[in-house]
Coordinates of C-alpha atoms and ligand atoms in Angstrom, one line a residue:
M184 CA 128.3 94.0 109.5
I185 CA 127.6 96.0 106.3
I186 CA 130.1 96.8 103.6
V187 CA 129.3 100.1 101.9
M188 CA 130.7 100.3 98.4
E189 CA 131.9 103.5 96.9
S190 CA 129.2 105.2 94.6
G191 CA 131.4 104.4 91.5
A192 CA 132.3 100.8 92.5
S193 CA 132.3 98.4 89.6
E194 CA 130.4 95.2 89.5
G195 CA 133.7 93.4 89.4
Q196 CA 134.7 95.1 92.7
V197 CA 131.4 94.1 94.3
Q198 CA 131.9 90.6 93.1
A199 CA 135.4 90.4 94.5
V200 CA 134.3 91.5 97.9
V201 CA 131.4 89.0 97.9
E202 CA 133.7 86.2 97.0
K203 CA 136.2 87.1 99.7
V204 CA 133.4 87.1 102.3
Q205 CA 131.9 83.9 101.1
A206 CA 135.3 82.1 101.0
A207 CA 135.5 82.8 104.7
G208 CA 132.3 80.9 105.3
L209 CA 130.0 84.0 105.8
N210 CA 126.8 84.7 104.0
T211 CA 126.2 87.9 101.9
H212 CA 123.0 89.7 101.0
I213 CA 123.4 92.4 98.4
S214 CA 121.3 95.5 98.4
V215 CA 121.6 97.7 95.3
G216 CA 120.5 101.3 96.2
V217 CA 120.2 104.3 93.9
A218 CA 123.5 105.8 95.0
R219 CA 125.5 102.7 96.1
T220 CA 125.6 99.0 96.7
V221 CA 125.6 97.7 100.3
I222 CA 126.7 94.2 101.1
G223 CA 125.3 92.8 104.3
V224 CA 127.4 90.1 105.9
V225 CA 126.0 87.6 108.4
G226 CA 127.6 84.8 110.2
D227 CA 130.1 84.1 112.9
D228 CA 131.2 87.3 114.7
R229 CA 134.8 86.3 115.1
T230 CA 135.3 85.5 111.5
K231 CA 133.7 88.9 110.6
E232 CA 136.2 90.7 112.9
M233 CA 139.1 88.8 111.3
L234 CA 138.1 89.9 107.8
R235 CA 137.3 93.4 108.7
E236 CA 140.7 95.1 108.1
S237 CA 141.3 93.5 104.8
L238 CA 137.8 94.4 103.6
E239 CA 138.3 98.0 104.6
V240 CA 141.2 98.4 102.1
A241 CA 139.6 96.3 99.3
P242 CA 139.1 98.2 96.0
G243 CA 135.8 99.9 95.7
V244 CA 135.0 99.7 99.5
E245 CA 134.0 102.9 101.1
R246 CA 133.6 101.7 104.7
V247 CA 132.8 98.7 106.8
V248 CA 130.2 99.2 109.6
P249 CA 129.3 96.8 112.3
I250 CA 125.5 96.4 112.9
L251 CA 125.3 96.5 116.7
Q252 CA 121.8 95.3 117.0
P253 CA 121.3 91.5 117.1
F254 CA 119.0 91.6 114.1
K255 CA 120.8 92.4 110.9
L256 CA 119.0 91.8 107.6
V257 CA 115.7 93.3 108.9
S258 CA 117.5 96.4 110.2
R259 CA 117.3 99.9 108.6
E260 CA 121.0 100.0 108.7
F261 CA 121.1 97.2 106.2
I262 CA 118.3 98.5 104.0
P263 CA 117.6 102.2 104.6
H264 CA 114.5 102.4 102.3
D265 CA 111.1 101.0 103.0
T266 CA 110.5 97.5 101.7
V267 CA 107.4 97.1 99.6
V268 CA 105.9 93.6 99.8
T269 CA 103.9 92.5 96.8
V270 CA 100.9 90.1 97.4
G271 CA 99.2 89.2 94.1
S272 CA 97.8 92.4 92.7
Q273 CA 98.4 94.4 95.9
T274 CA 101.3 95.9 97.7
I275 CA 102.0 96.4 101.4
G276 CA 104.4 99.1 102.5
G277 CA 103.9 101.9 100.0
A278 CA 101.9 105.1 100.2
K279 CA 98.6 103.0 100.2
V280 CA 97.4 101.6 103.5
A281 CA 96.6 97.9 102.8
V282 CA 93.5 96.5 104.3
I283 CA 93.3 92.7 104.8
A284 CA 89.8 91.7 105.8
G285 CA 87.7 88.6 106.2
P286 CA 86.5 86.0 108.8
C287 CA 88.6 84.5 111.5
S288 CA 87.8 81.0 110.1
V289 CA 86.5 79.9 106.7
E290 CA 83.3 78.2 107.8
S291 CA 81.3 77.4 104.6
R292 CA 81.1 78.4 100.9
E293 CA 78.3 80.8 101.5
Q294 CA 80.0 82.4 104.5
I295 CA 83.4 83.0 102.7
L296 CA 81.9 84.2 99.4
A297 CA 79.5 86.6 101.2
T298 CA 82.3 88.0 103.2
A299 CA 84.6 88.3 100.2
D300 CA 81.9 90.2 98.3
A301 CA 81.2 92.5 101.2
V302 CA 84.8 93.4 102.0
K303 CA 85.6 93.9 98.3
A304 CA 82.6 96.2 97.9
A305 CA 83.8 98.2 101.0
G306 CA 87.3 98.6 99.5
A307 CA 89.5 96.0 101.1
G308 CA 92.5 95.0 99.1
L309 CA 93.1 91.5 100.4
L310 CA 90.9 88.6 101.8
R311 CA 91.9 86.7 105.0
G312 CA 90.4 83.5 106.4
G313 CA 91.8 80.7 108.5
A314 CA 91.6 77.1 107.2
F315 CA 94.0 75.8 109.9
K316 CA 93.1 77.4 113.2
P317 CA 95.4 77.6 116.3
R318 CA 92.7 77.3 118.9
T319 CA 93.4 77.6 122.6
S320 CA 91.1 74.7 123.3
P321 CA 91.3 71.4 121.5
Y322 CA 87.5 71.2 121.6
S323 CA 87.0 74.4 119.6
F324 CA 86.5 74.5 115.8
Q325 CA 89.8 73.7 114.2
G326 CA 89.1 74.8 110.7
L327 CA 88.1 73.2 107.4
E328 CA 91.7 72.5 106.4
E329 CA 92.2 71.9 102.6
E330 CA 88.5 72.4 101.9
G331 CA 88.9 75.9 103.5
L332 CA 91.8 76.6 101.2
R333 CA 89.8 75.6 98.2
L334 CA 87.0 77.9 99.2
L335 CA 89.4 80.8 99.7
A336 CA 90.7 80.1 96.2
E337 CA 87.2 80.2 94.8
A338 CA 86.6 83.5 96.6
R339 CA 89.8 84.9 95.0
E340 CA 88.6 83.8 91.6
R341 CA 85.3 85.5 92.1
T342 CA 86.6 88.8 93.6
G343 CA 90.2 89.1 92.4
L344 CA 91.3 89.6 96.1
P345 CA 94.6 87.9 96.9
I346 CA 94.2 85.6 99.9
V347 CA 96.1 85.5 103.2
T348 CA 95.9 82.3 105.3
E349 CA 97.8 80.7 108.2
A350 CA 100.1 77.8 108.2
M351 CA 100.6 76.3 111.7
D352 CA 103.6 74.1 111.1
A353 CA 106.4 73.5 108.5
A354 CA 104.7 70.3 107.2
Q355 CA 101.6 72.4 106.3
L356 CA 103.5 75.0 104.2
E357 CA 103.5 73.2 100.9
L358 CA 99.7 72.6 101.0
V359 CA 99.0 76.2 102.1
A360 CA 101.4 77.6 99.5
R361 CA 99.5 75.8 96.8
Y362 CA 96.5 78.1 97.4
A363 CA 97.6 81.2 99.3
D364 CA 99.0 84.5 98.0
M365 CA 100.5 85.2 101.5
I366 CA 101.3 82.9 104.4
Q367 CA 100.3 84.0 107.8
I368 CA 102.4 82.9 110.8
G369 CA 100.3 83.3 113.9
A370 CA 101.2 84.8 117.3
R371 CA 101.5 81.3 118.8
N372 CA 104.1 80.3 116.2
M373 CA 106.2 83.4 116.1
Q374 CA 109.1 81.4 117.5
N375 CA 108.4 78.1 115.6
Y376 CA 111.9 78.1 114.0
P377 CA 111.3 75.2 111.5
L378 CA 108.2 77.1 110.3
L379 CA 110.1 80.4 110.0
R380 CA 112.8 78.7 108.0
G381 CA 110.3 76.9 105.8
A382 CA 108.5 80.2 105.1
G383 CA 111.9 81.7 104.3
R384 CA 112.4 79.1 101.6
S385 CA 109.0 79.7 100.2
R386 CA 108.4 82.0 97.2
L387 CA 105.4 83.5 98.9
P388 CA 105.3 86.7 101.0
V389 CA 104.9 86.1 104.8
M390 CA 102.9 88.0 107.4
L391 CA 104.5 87.4 110.8
K392 CA 102.4 88.2 113.9
R393 CA 104.0 89.2 117.2
G394 CA 103.8 86.6 119.9
V395 CA 101.6 87.6 122.9
S396 CA 104.5 88.1 125.2
A397 CA 107.3 88.8 122.6
T398 CA 109.5 91.8 122.8
L399 CA 110.0 93.8 119.5
E400 CA 113.6 92.4 119.5
E401 CA 112.3 88.9 119.6
L402 CA 109.8 89.7 116.8
L403 CA 112.6 91.1 114.6
L404 CA 114.8 88.2 115.3
A405 CA 112.0 85.8 114.3
A406 CA 111.7 87.8 111.0
E407 CA 115.4 87.6 110.6
Y408 CA 115.1 83.8 110.3
I409 CA 112.8 84.3 107.3
L410 CA 115.1 86.8 105.6
N411 CA 118.1 84.7 106.3
E412 CA 116.6 81.9 104.1
G413 CA 116.4 84.4 101.2
N414 CA 112.8 85.6 101.5
Y415 CA 112.7 89.4 102.0
Q416 CA 108.9 89.7 101.5
V417 CA 107.9 89.9 105.1
V418 CA 105.3 92.0 106.8
L419 CA 105.2 92.4 110.6
C420 CA 101.9 92.5 112.5
E421 CA 101.2 93.9 115.9
R422 CA 98.2 92.0 117.3
G423 CA 98.2 92.8 121.0
I424 CA 100.2 91.5 123.9
R425 CA 99.3 90.1 127.2
G426 CA 98.6 92.8 129.8
F427 CA 96.8 92.9 133.1
N428 CA 93.6 94.6 131.9
A429 CA 90.4 92.7 131.5
H430 CA 88.6 95.3 129.5
T431 CA 90.2 94.1 126.2
R432 CA 91.3 90.7 125.2
Y433 CA 94.9 91.8 124.7
T434 CA 96.7 95.1 125.0
L435 CA 97.2 96.6 121.6
D436 CA 100.8 98.0 121.6
L437 CA 100.4 100.8 119.1
S438 CA 103.8 102.3 120.1
A439 CA 105.3 99.3 118.4
V440 CA 104.4 100.9 115.1
P441 CA 106.7 103.9 115.2
V442 CA 109.4 102.0 117.0
L443 CA 109.4 99.1 114.4
K444 CA 109.3 101.6 111.5
R445 CA 112.5 103.2 112.9
L446 CA 114.3 99.8 113.5
T447 CA 113.3 97.9 110.4
H448 CA 112.6 98.5 106.7
L449 CA 109.8 95.9 106.7
P450 CA 106.2 97.0 106.5
V451 CA 104.2 97.0 109.8
I452 CA 100.5 96.3 110.0
V453 CA 98.1 96.2 112.9
D454 CA 95.4 93.8 113.9
P455 CA 92.9 95.7 116.0
S456 CA 90.5 92.7 116.1
H457 CA 92.7 90.3 118.1
G458 CA 94.2 93.3 119.8
T459 CA 91.0 94.4 121.4
G460 CA 88.8 91.2 121.2
K461 CA 85.7 93.4 121.1
W462 CA 84.1 94.7 117.9
R463 CA 83.2 98.1 119.4
Y464 CA 86.8 98.9 119.9
V465 CA 88.1 97.7 116.5
A466 CA 87.3 100.8 114.5
P467 CA 88.8 103.4 116.9
M468 CA 92.0 101.3 117.2
A469 CA 92.1 100.7 113.5
R470 CA 92.0 104.5 113.0
A471 CA 94.6 105.0 115.7
A472 CA 96.9 102.5 114.0
V473 CA 96.7 104.3 110.7
A474 CA 97.4 107.6 112.4
A475 CA 100.4 106.0 114.1
G476 CA 101.9 105.1 110.7
A477 CA 100.8 101.5 110.2
D478 CA 101.2 100.3 106.6
G479 CA 98.0 98.2 106.8
L480 CA 95.3 96.6 108.9
L481 CA 94.1 93.1 109.5
V482 CA 90.4 93.2 110.3
E483 CA 88.0 90.3 111.1
V484 CA 84.7 90.6 109.3
H485 CA 81.8 88.1 109.4
P486 CA 78.4 88.2 107.7
N487 CA 76.8 87.2 111.0
P488 CA 79.2 87.6 113.9
A489 CA 76.8 86.2 116.5
A490 CA 76.9 82.8 114.6
A491 CA 80.7 82.8 114.0
L492 CA 82.6 79.6 114.8
S493 CA 85.6 81.6 116.0
D494 CA 86.2 85.2 117.2
G495 CA 82.6 86.4 116.7
P496 CA 82.8 88.9 119.5
Q497 CA 85.6 90.8 117.8
S498 CA 84.3 90.5 114.2
L499 CA 82.7 93.5 112.4
N500 CA 79.6 92.9 110.4
P501 CA 79.7 94.1 106.7
D502 CA 77.9 97.4 107.5
N503 CA 80.3 98.3 110.4
F504 CA 83.3 97.4 108.1
A505 CA 82.0 99.7 105.4
D506 CA 81.7 102.5 107.9
L507 CA 85.2 101.9 109.1
M508 CA 86.5 102.0 105.5
A509 CA 84.8 105.3 104.9
S510 CA 86.3 106.9 108.0
L511 CA 89.8 105.5 107.1
R512 CA 89.6 107.1 103.7
L513 CA 89.3 110.5 105.3
L514 CA 92.0 109.8 107.8
A515 CA 94.4 108.5 105.2
Q516 CA 93.9 111.6 103.1
A517 CA 94.7 113.8 106.1
I518 CA 98.0 112.1 106.6
G519 CA 99.0 112.0 103.0
R520 CA 98.2 108.3 102.4
A521 CA 95.6 106.5 100.3
I522 CA 93.5 103.5 101.2
Ligands
PEP773 C1 94.0 85.0 113.5 O1 94.5 85.9 112.7 O2 92.9 84.6 113.3 C2 94.8 84.5 114.6 C3 94.6 83.3 115.1 O3 95.7 85.5 115.1 P1 96.8 85.4 116.2 O4 97.8 84.4 115.8 O5 97.3 86.8 116.3 O6 96.1 85.0 117.5
MN774 MN1 90.8 85.2 114.8

């Protein structure tokens, strides 16, 4: 439930309410808005119900409202304004559409530096690259691990682009966090609860990708795990779900964008690379995502897609990426956003 304080409520009144709630064994999350303070309360439903009446009459309280949805901290009811996530020098969730670009996997020093230079020149704001790869087959390239993280850090030094990279389990978080500016949690790990909790305790922003057969409610509840540990810097990513069509690798669910934007205050980005699996369809779906209101894009770019060790068929080459960026600039302008 949320406790909406009166616009003139004093700090002492807010504090008294927080203490009362915490004494009952419930957790509080305070959101200070321009007009008023809202206290989110999470925990056992029966305890909340028992406290409700006495909270309604507590000094400084305007009203107590139950959040009917199963997700609480991520909901717009709890935080009505858009959350802006800061990743190094960049932000995700404001007027500017954030573009995260780079190879599926970090493969070599030459490959990651060439890609970083190319995406920077084309106007991307952040660099992506996997060092730990969740591959469907155990015989496929699994990533360069810590060496890949070091190379990403070198690419950041050189270009100034903050880096986004995946951690596949909770035990990897500490190592990944030593190098990354943003932790990616992949589709296969959307419901890896120890990983979600660990990312929630990390000081780094998190990009959470939708599982291939996850509902939006499941995605939001997965994000709730991260916020519930105290980390509110979370970006949701629609990356395609399992459908029955063979013409694309997954079915990119673009309707998830406006639906999520209504349900949650967290930024929503789209990954048209995994969503389509074919480079020819990446640019049209990237433009459609921005038109649908996405706060950013995740695009795989490789200097030589034909030679890529993972996801070559869906990777743009630097020229195609530069063309996409040029078209996105016009589109962003038309809908009152920048890129
Ligand atoms: C990736 O971003 O390279 C990746 C493995 O994505 P997903 O988890 O969406 O499959
Ligand atoms: Mn990939």
